[in-house]
Structure formats: structure tokens, C-alpha cells
Short mmCIF file of C-alpha atoms in Angstrom, two decimals:
data_model
loop_
_atom_site.label_atom_id
_atom_site.label_comp_id
_atom_site.label_asym_id
_atom_site.label_seq_id
_atom_site.Cartn_x
_atom_site.Cartn_y
_atom_site.Cartn_z
CA MET A 1 108.74 -0.11 -39.45
CA THR A 2 108.56 -3.33 -37.28
CA ASP A 3 107.25 -6.56 -38.34
CA LEU A 4 104.41 -6.26 -36.03
CA SER A 5 103.27 -3.16 -37.72
CA GLN A 6 103.46 -4.76 -41.25
CA ILE A 7 101.20 -7.67 -39.89
CA GLU A 8 98.76 -5.09 -38.57
CA ILE A 9 98.46 -3.34 -41.88
CA LEU A 10 98.11 -6.60 -43.72
CA ALA A 11 95.53 -7.58 -41.33
CA LYS A 12 93.43 -4.52 -41.99
CA GLU A 13 93.78 -4.95 -45.72
CA PHE A 14 92.60 -8.47 -45.44
CA LYS A 15 89.68 -7.54 -43.30
CA ASN A 16 88.60 -4.80 -45.91
CA GLN A 17 88.44 -7.20 -48.66
CA VAL A 18 86.38 -9.66 -46.73
CA ASP A 19 83.93 -6.81 -45.89
CA ALA A 20 83.77 -5.91 -49.49
CA ILE A 21 82.89 -9.55 -50.50
CA LYS A 22 80.33 -9.73 -47.75
CA SER A 23 78.72 -6.23 -49.15
CA ASP A 24 78.85 -7.70 -52.64
CA THR A 25 77.05 -10.97 -51.55
CA THR A 26 74.39 -8.81 -49.61
CA GLU A 27 73.80 -6.87 -52.74
CA LEU A 28 73.61 -9.87 -54.85
CA LYS A 29 70.98 -11.46 -52.32
CA ALA A 30 68.98 -8.31 -52.68
CA VAL A 31 68.84 -8.40 -56.39
CA VAL A 32 67.75 -12.03 -56.27
CA LEU A 33 65.09 -11.38 -53.68
CA GLU A 34 63.80 -8.65 -55.90
CA LEU A 35 63.77 -10.77 -58.95
CA GLU A 36 61.84 -13.43 -56.87
CA GLN A 37 59.31 -10.93 -55.81
CA LYS A 38 58.62 -9.60 -59.49
CA ALA A 39 58.31 -13.21 -60.36
CA ALA A 40 55.59 -13.79 -57.92
CA ARG A 41 53.57 -10.82 -59.00
CA ARG A 42 53.89 -11.79 -62.80
CA PRO A 43 50.30 -12.34 -64.34
CA GLY A 44 49.34 -15.80 -65.36
CA GLY A 45 48.93 -14.72 -69.08
CA GLY A 46 52.86 -14.94 -69.77
CA SER A 47 55.41 -17.20 -68.26
CA PHE A 48 58.91 -18.10 -68.22
CA GLU A 49 60.08 -20.80 -70.59
CA GLU A 50 60.77 -23.12 -67.68
CA LYS A 51 57.05 -22.65 -66.61
CA SER A 52 58.41 -21.54 -63.13
CA GLY A 53 59.83 -18.31 -61.90
CA SER A 54 61.84 -19.97 -59.13
CA LYS A 55 63.47 -22.28 -61.69
CA ALA A 56 64.42 -19.39 -63.97
CA LEU A 57 65.97 -17.68 -60.98
CA LYS A 58 67.88 -20.76 -59.98
CA LYS A 59 69.26 -20.87 -63.48
CA ILE A 60 70.31 -17.24 -63.31
CA ILE A 61 71.97 -17.82 -59.93
CA GLU A 62 74.01 -20.87 -61.04
CA SER A 63 75.08 -19.23 -64.36
CA ASP A 64 78.63 -18.65 -65.05
CA GLN A 65 78.37 -14.91 -65.08
CA VAL A 66 76.92 -14.68 -61.59
CA LYS A 67 79.76 -17.23 -60.37
CA SER A 68 82.45 -14.91 -61.78
CA TYR A 69 80.92 -11.89 -60.09
CA ARG A 70 80.77 -13.94 -56.72
CA ASP A 71 84.40 -14.90 -57.17
CA LYS A 72 85.43 -11.25 -57.83
CA GLN A 73 86.73 -11.97 -61.30
CA ALA A 74 84.20 -9.36 -62.68
CA SER A 75 82.88 -6.18 -61.21
CA ALA A 76 79.78 -6.28 -63.25
CA VAL A 77 77.95 -9.02 -65.38
CA THR A 78 74.93 -9.42 -67.53
CA VAL A 79 72.94 -12.48 -67.27
CA THR A 80 70.23 -13.30 -70.10
CA SER A 81 67.59 -15.88 -69.96
CA ASN A 82 64.98 -16.83 -72.38
CA PHE A 83 61.46 -15.37 -71.61
CA GLU A 84 58.45 -16.56 -73.62
CA ILE A 85 55.57 -14.04 -73.69
CA LYS A 86 52.61 -15.04 -75.75
CA ALA A 87 50.73 -12.55 -78.14
CA LEU A 88 49.77 -9.28 -76.41
CA THR A 89 46.10 -8.59 -76.73
CA THR A 90 43.70 -6.27 -74.97
CA GLU A 91 42.82 -7.26 -71.68
CA GLY A 92 39.82 -9.43 -71.66
CA LEU A 93 39.60 -9.64 -75.32
CA GLY A 94 42.34 -11.86 -76.62
CA ILE A 95 42.35 -15.48 -77.28
CA ALA A 96 42.89 -18.13 -74.67
CA GLY A 97 46.56 -18.22 -73.54
CA SER A 98 47.47 -14.68 -74.85
CA THR A 99 48.96 -12.00 -72.58
CA GLY A 100 46.38 -9.39 -71.59
CA TYR A 101 47.38 -5.79 -71.59
CA ASP A 102 45.16 -3.24 -70.05
CA THR A 103 45.35 -0.36 -72.55
CA GLN A 104 44.41 2.94 -71.37
CA ALA A 105 40.95 4.40 -72.80
CA GLN A 106 41.03 7.44 -74.85
CA ARG A 107 39.31 10.34 -72.93
CA ASP A 108 36.64 12.54 -74.66
CA PRO A 109 37.98 16.14 -74.81
CA GLU A 110 34.66 17.42 -73.66
CA ALA A 111 34.33 16.91 -69.86
CA ILE A 112 30.50 16.67 -70.15
CA ARG A 113 28.17 16.70 -73.06
CA PHE A 114 24.69 17.93 -72.42
CA ILE A 115 21.58 19.07 -74.05
CA LYS A 116 21.41 22.83 -74.02
CA LYS A 117 18.10 24.07 -75.31
CA PRO A 118 18.51 27.52 -77.17
CA THR A 119 17.08 30.57 -75.53
CA THR A 120 16.05 32.20 -78.74
CA LEU A 121 13.20 34.35 -77.37
CA ILE A 122 15.48 35.80 -74.69
CA ASP A 123 17.96 36.63 -77.35
CA ALA A 124 15.16 38.52 -79.23
CA LEU A 125 13.50 40.32 -76.39
CA ARG A 126 14.30 43.93 -75.76
CA VAL A 127 16.20 44.33 -72.35
CA ILE A 128 15.67 47.25 -70.02
CA PRO A 129 18.25 47.55 -67.04
CA ALA A 130 16.68 47.71 -63.51
CA THR A 131 18.31 49.33 -60.38
CA SER A 132 15.97 48.62 -57.73
CA ALA A 133 14.11 45.57 -56.23
CA SER A 134 10.86 46.40 -58.25
CA TYR A 135 9.94 48.34 -61.42
CA GLU A 136 6.92 50.51 -61.98
CA TYR A 137 5.30 51.53 -65.18
CA VAL A 138 2.09 52.56 -66.79
CA LYS A 139 0.20 50.01 -69.04
CA LEU A 140 -2.15 51.44 -71.67
CA MET A 141 -5.38 49.34 -71.83
CA SER A 142 -7.08 48.07 -74.88
CA THR A 143 -10.16 50.00 -74.15
CA TYR A 144 -8.26 53.06 -75.42
CA GLU A 145 -10.20 54.68 -78.32
CA ASN A 146 -8.94 57.63 -80.51
CA ALA A 147 -11.55 60.39 -79.63
CA ALA A 148 -10.01 62.88 -82.32
CA ASP A 149 -13.17 64.52 -84.11
CA TYR A 150 -14.28 67.78 -85.83
CA GLN A 151 -15.10 70.90 -84.11
CA ALA A 152 -18.25 71.69 -85.87
CA LEU A 153 -18.52 75.50 -85.21
CA GLU A 154 -16.18 77.89 -83.57
CA GLY A 155 -16.58 77.92 -80.01
CA ASP A 156 -17.88 74.35 -79.57
CA THR A 157 -16.28 71.99 -77.08
CA LYS A 158 -13.68 70.01 -78.63
CA ALA A 159 -13.41 66.37 -78.24
CA GLU A 160 -11.97 65.05 -75.10
CA GLN A 161 -9.67 62.27 -75.00
CA SER A 162 -9.58 59.75 -72.22
CA ILE A 163 -6.58 57.55 -71.63
CA PRO A 164 -7.47 54.27 -69.86
CA THR A 165 -4.23 53.01 -68.08
CA GLU A 166 -3.07 50.75 -65.37
CA ALA A 167 -0.29 51.46 -62.79
CA LYS A 168 1.82 48.20 -62.78
CA SER A 169 4.42 47.31 -60.31
CA VAL A 170 6.59 44.21 -60.74
CA THR A 171 9.00 42.48 -58.36
CA HIS A 172 12.25 41.10 -59.83
CA ARG A 173 12.56 37.11 -59.18
CA THR A 174 15.83 35.39 -58.46
CA ILE A 175 16.34 32.17 -60.69
CA ALA A 176 19.39 30.24 -59.40
CA VAL A 177 21.10 26.96 -59.17
CA THR A 178 24.15 25.67 -57.27
CA THR A 179 26.21 22.33 -57.29
CA ILE A 180 29.27 21.12 -55.32
CA VAL A 181 32.34 19.69 -56.75
CA SER A 182 35.59 18.34 -55.48
CA ASN A 183 38.70 20.66 -55.90
CA GLN A 184 40.57 17.68 -56.97
CA VAL A 185 38.23 16.82 -59.85
CA ILE A 186 38.27 20.46 -60.85
CA SER A 187 42.15 20.30 -60.76
CA ASP A 188 42.48 17.09 -62.68
CA ASN A 189 40.00 18.19 -65.43
CA THR A 190 40.94 21.59 -66.49
CA SER A 191 37.85 22.08 -68.69
CA LEU A 192 35.32 20.62 -66.23
CA GLN A 193 34.52 23.83 -64.32
CA ALA A 194 33.93 25.80 -67.55
CA THR A 195 31.60 23.09 -68.71
CA ILE A 196 29.69 22.96 -65.35
CA ILE A 197 29.06 26.72 -65.36
CA SER A 198 27.96 26.52 -69.14
CA LEU A 199 25.54 23.75 -67.91
CA LEU A 200 24.17 25.68 -64.94
CA GLY A 201 23.96 28.92 -66.91
CA GLY A 202 22.06 27.42 -69.69
CA GLY A 203 19.68 25.83 -67.15
CA VAL A 204 19.04 29.27 -65.52
CA LEU A 205 18.12 31.00 -68.81
CA GLN A 206 16.05 28.14 -69.92
CA LYS A 207 13.93 28.58 -66.79
CA LEU A 208 13.77 32.27 -67.30
CA GLU A 209 12.49 31.90 -70.88
CA ARG A 210 10.05 29.29 -69.80
CA GLU A 211 8.64 31.68 -67.05
CA ILE A 212 8.60 34.55 -69.35
CA VAL A 213 6.23 32.51 -71.54
CA GLN A 214 4.24 30.47 -69.01
CA GLY A 215 4.58 32.67 -65.82
CA ASP A 216 1.21 33.66 -64.53
CA GLY A 217 2.28 35.94 -61.67
CA THR A 218 1.01 33.63 -58.86
CA GLY A 219 3.11 32.88 -55.92
CA SER A 220 6.72 33.96 -56.80
CA SER A 221 6.39 33.32 -60.51
CA ILE A 222 6.99 36.12 -63.21
CA GLU A 223 4.04 37.80 -64.77
CA GLY A 224 4.78 36.52 -68.22
CA PHE A 225 2.73 35.89 -71.49
CA ALA A 226 0.22 33.74 -69.59
CA LYS A 227 -0.68 36.72 -67.37
CA HIS A 228 -0.67 39.54 -70.06
CA ALA A 229 -1.80 37.88 -73.07
CA THR A 230 -5.12 38.70 -75.10
CA ALA A 231 -6.74 35.46 -76.35
CA HIS A 232 -7.71 34.76 -79.79
CA GLU A 233 -9.36 31.51 -80.21
CA ALA A 234 -10.16 30.46 -83.88
CA GLU A 235 -13.24 28.16 -84.76
CA ALA A 236 -12.78 24.55 -84.64
CA GLY A 237 -11.30 23.08 -87.83
CA THR A 238 -9.15 26.04 -88.43
CA LEU A 239 -5.57 25.64 -89.32
CA LEU A 240 -3.31 27.05 -86.63
CA VAL A 241 -1.35 28.70 -89.45
CA ASP A 242 -4.69 30.40 -90.38
CA ALA A 243 -5.46 31.53 -86.85
CA ILE A 244 -2.11 33.10 -86.60
CA GLY A 245 -2.73 35.21 -89.48
CA GLU A 246 -6.26 36.20 -88.23
CA ALA A 247 -4.60 37.36 -84.80
CA ARG A 248 -1.83 39.32 -86.73
CA ALA A 249 -4.61 41.14 -88.64
CA GLU A 250 -6.52 42.02 -85.54
CA ALA A 251 -3.39 43.38 -83.94
CA LYS A 252 -2.69 45.51 -86.71
CA GLU A 253 -6.10 46.91 -86.96
CA ALA A 254 -5.87 47.93 -83.40
CA GLY A 255 -2.82 49.92 -84.21
CA LEU A 256 -0.11 47.53 -82.90
CA GLN A 257 2.98 46.29 -84.81
CA PRO A 258 3.14 42.62 -84.44
CA SER A 259 6.43 41.49 -85.78
CA VAL A 260 7.25 37.85 -84.20
CA VAL A 261 5.38 34.76 -83.67
CA ILE A 262 6.56 32.31 -81.11
CA VAL A 263 5.85 28.49 -81.60
CA ASN A 264 6.83 25.33 -80.46
CA PRO A 265 9.26 23.33 -82.83
CA VAL A 266 6.92 20.31 -82.85
CA THR A 267 3.83 22.46 -83.49
CA LEU A 268 5.84 24.33 -86.36
CA GLN A 269 6.70 21.08 -87.93
CA GLN A 270 3.15 19.99 -87.99
CA MET A 271 2.13 23.19 -89.71
CA VAL A 272 4.94 23.00 -92.48
CA GLY A 273 4.31 19.30 -92.94
CA VAL A 274 0.84 19.76 -94.39
CA LYS A 275 0.80 18.36 -97.95
CA GLN A 276 -1.36 19.28 -100.95
CA ASP A 277 -3.54 16.91 -102.78
CA GLY A 278 -0.71 16.10 -105.02
CA GLY A 279 1.62 15.20 -102.25
CA GLY A 280 3.78 18.53 -102.32
CA TYR A 281 4.16 20.50 -99.22
CA VAL A 282 2.42 23.66 -98.68
CA LEU A 283 5.65 25.25 -97.64
CA SER A 284 5.64 27.79 -100.45
CA SER A 285 2.28 29.27 -99.95
CA ASN A 286 1.92 33.06 -99.18
CA GLY A 287 0.99 32.42 -95.49
CA LEU A 288 4.13 30.31 -94.80
CA PRO A 289 6.82 30.74 -97.24
CA GLY A 290 9.42 29.08 -95.19
CA LEU A 291 10.73 28.52 -91.79
CA SER A 292 11.67 31.89 -91.15
CA ASP A 293 8.49 33.86 -91.82
CA MET A 294 4.83 33.29 -91.43
CA TRP A 295 2.42 36.01 -92.47
CA THR A 296 5.33 38.49 -92.44
CA LEU A 297 6.05 37.58 -88.84
CA ARG A 298 9.31 36.41 -87.95
CA ILE A 299 9.04 32.69 -86.44
CA ILE A 300 10.97 32.17 -83.29
CA GLU A 301 10.88 28.36 -82.29
CA SER A 302 10.94 28.04 -78.37
CA ALA A 303 10.50 24.92 -76.37
CA ALA A 304 9.08 27.18 -73.67
CA CYS A 305 5.95 27.58 -75.79
CA PRO A 306 3.32 24.84 -75.28
CA ARG A 307 2.31 22.71 -78.14
CA ASP A 308 -0.64 23.55 -80.40
CA GLU A 309 -0.76 27.30 -79.57
CA ALA A 310 1.36 30.18 -80.61
CA TYR A 311 1.96 33.82 -79.35
CA VAL A 312 1.86 36.82 -81.76
CA LEU A 313 4.01 39.67 -80.31
CA ASP A 314 4.62 43.49 -80.77
CA MET A 315 8.17 43.36 -79.72
CA GLU A 316 8.46 47.03 -79.26
CA GLN A 317 5.86 47.03 -76.44
CA ILE A 318 7.34 44.24 -74.26
CA ALA A 319 10.65 43.76 -72.52
CA VAL A 320 12.74 41.93 -70.02
CA LEU A 321 13.69 43.83 -66.95
CA ASP A 322 17.22 42.99 -66.05
CA ARG A 323 17.91 43.43 -62.46
CA GLU A 324 21.02 41.17 -62.36
CA GLN A 325 22.59 39.61 -65.46
CA LEU A 326 23.51 35.99 -65.37
CA THR A 327 26.25 35.85 -62.60
CA VAL A 328 28.58 32.81 -61.74
CA LYS A 329 29.66 32.96 -58.05
CA ILE A 330 32.49 30.24 -56.87
CA ASP A 331 32.86 29.74 -53.27
CA ASP A 332 35.67 27.61 -52.15
CA MET A 333 35.95 28.94 -48.48
CA THR A 334 32.54 27.68 -47.09
CA LEU A 335 33.39 24.10 -47.75
CA MET A 336 37.26 24.52 -47.32
CA ASP A 337 37.62 21.86 -44.72
CA GLN A 338 36.20 19.45 -46.95
CA ASN A 339 38.20 20.58 -50.04
CA MET A 340 34.97 21.16 -51.83
CA THR A 341 33.90 23.98 -54.02
CA ARG A 342 30.24 25.40 -54.44
CA ILE A 343 29.44 26.88 -58.03
CA ARG A 344 26.35 29.09 -57.94
CA VAL A 345 24.87 30.58 -61.17
CA GLU A 346 21.77 33.19 -60.90
CA LEU A 347 20.04 36.11 -62.29
CA ARG A 348 17.26 38.43 -61.28
CA ALA A 349 14.63 39.61 -63.70
CA SER A 350 10.95 40.31 -64.53
CA PHE A 351 9.05 41.16 -67.34
CA ALA A 352 7.00 44.13 -68.60
CA ASN A 353 4.08 44.45 -71.03
CA PHE A 354 3.36 48.21 -71.77
CA ILE A 355 0.27 47.92 -73.98
CA GLU A 356 -2.46 45.44 -73.66
CA GLY A 357 -2.88 43.58 -76.89
CA ALA A 358 0.92 43.36 -77.47
CA ILE A 359 0.79 39.72 -76.68
CA VAL A 360 -1.83 37.57 -78.39
CA LYS A 361 -2.25 33.97 -77.45
CA VAL A 362 -3.55 32.08 -80.43
CA THR A 363 -5.34 28.63 -80.10
CA VAL A 364 -7.81 26.49 -82.07
CA ALA A 365 -11.13 25.74 -80.58
CA ALA A 366 -11.57 21.92 -80.04
CA PRO A 367 -13.95 20.08 -82.32
CA VAL A 368 -17.55 19.88 -80.98
CA VAL A 369 -18.42 16.40 -80.25
CA PRO A 370 -21.85 15.62 -81.51
#
């Protein structure tokens, strides 16, 4: 090999070493720059001992460890510096001079907590499935009287029975509610969709129960208790619990079998809260032995029932007509371009009263003002 070739080889090796040194220097500068940026972003709650990030970095750069790395005496070095961080405290709650730390709040496992009124009346009512848009039935009127009688003599005309009835046709009504939610929110909160469905479904059932009690059939409303009920108004000064007993007795006399009394929870509390002269509650009397029965009638508390009145029911002669059970529909296509989902909950139903007198509205007359 010629001397010229050896010189070229040595020159290439020297150039490679120079390039390596330059590369290491560039890498070191990048590390220093990153440290400077971190120091600039450092919150004021804590600080370096030297009270200045740039001074601390200068101390690191001028350290013997970095010098040995720069001089290629070491391939990797560790540099330590004294950092002083004062007491860590919750952000915004610590003493002056402490280091604030923003702790993540604990999340309630329930996505939403809400009031869900129980639909105790709907749970107790008989349900008849319906398969058409309307339902027809024959209602027996209260003017019916038993005409059965003796046949005095052979050949005499026997007693003839008339059956007063009314043909009824009811149209099923739709009760529904919708809401729109973001797909991202549902994805990030796994239980949120189920909670929303429960909330909407509870609201639809509450509306149905309220309409069964208060619906008068006007407009698009259901023909409920308010439409079908026979009125029983007790004299002024009568206790409502006694008026309920009177209504039950009259219904039994007419041949019906009343089994339930619907009353508002506030009204029920007023009845059971009556005290004797000695201060004891009249809760163990024959008429109101407890919160489950009243005059042998099962008590159903319902917020759908207005206060200061009650309904005595023959549960065998009334029913909910179920055209479409509570249904949940989730549509993520209509609002797909907005990345939104529409949740809809609905049902279709109506109400039937097969015998007049099966529903008795009980009230007490207002006192006469002299």
C-alpha cells in the first residue's frame, strides 16, 4: 500500500471522529435546550435552590461530569443538582409558599342521580294486550238492577231483565320523550346511556300513571279516572278516612268488589297523623290499622292522585290497554354527520272501565262559611 493511500485512510478516520464529536455536541445542546424549556414551564410554587432555572442549568453545564462527556472521556454521565420543593398541598388549599398539586377528583360511579317516582298504580293494574289502533268494549251502566222475581202462577209472564250498556271505543295514545347525546360522551361514560334510558323510561311511565288518574278524555288525553269515576262527596267535617269507608260500603252494596284505595302520600300522612286526646296516633284503629290497609282496602300511594281526595277501585273491572310496551329506540344515523345519537322512549296505551261504579272518587265537602 502506498504512503498516499495510508494518508487518505487516516484522514477519513480523523473526519469520522470529528463528525462524532460534532454529533455529540449537538445532542448535548438539545438536552440543555430541553432542560431550559422545562425550567421555563416550571410553576412558581416550587423552585431551584439557586432561585433561578438558568443558574441551575449553568451549574449543570459547567459540572465535571459534562466536561468529561464533552472531552470524550466518558460515553454517559449522570449530573445531580439540589432541587428544593416545598410541601406538596392540594392546589389552592395549601399554605403560602407551598407547592400546589392538582389532584384528580373522585368520580361518582353513578353517571346521573335523579328522582324516579314509583309507578305503583301501573304495577297494580291489570293489563290487556291490544293489537289495533283502538279498542272497543261494552260498559255496564250503574242503572242496572236485578229484575229476577217470582212467577206467581203457571203461565204468568216471567220477569224480564233489561241490561243498560254503553258501547265504548277508545283510541290508544302515544306518550314519548327524546333526547340527543354526543357519541363521545356515551363512549367515555359506559353507564351513561343506561342511566339516560332509565331516566326517560321512568318519566314516560310516570306520565302514563298521571294520565290514567287525571285524564278526562278531552283533546288527546286518555279517558282515565277523572272521566269514569262516580263521585262520593262526604259531608263537611267528615274525616277523609271515614269518607273512604263510606264509599267502600256503597260499592259493596252495589255488588262491586272494591279492593284498593289510591291516595296521595301527603294525604295519607295527614290521615295516619291524627292523634287521640292522650297524644297517641290513631294508627291502630279498625279503620286504619296500618300503612298497608284501610277498611280492608289495600293502600296504594301515588303522587298522580291529587291531594285531599282518594279513589276506591274494583281492580277486576278496570285495565290498562297495552298497544305498545315501553320501547327504547336509539338512532345514530340521522345525526351521524354531527356524531350525535338520538334516544327515544315511548309507549302506546289507553284505559278501560268495564262497569260504571268500579271507580269511586272520594272527597269531603268544604265547610260552609256562615
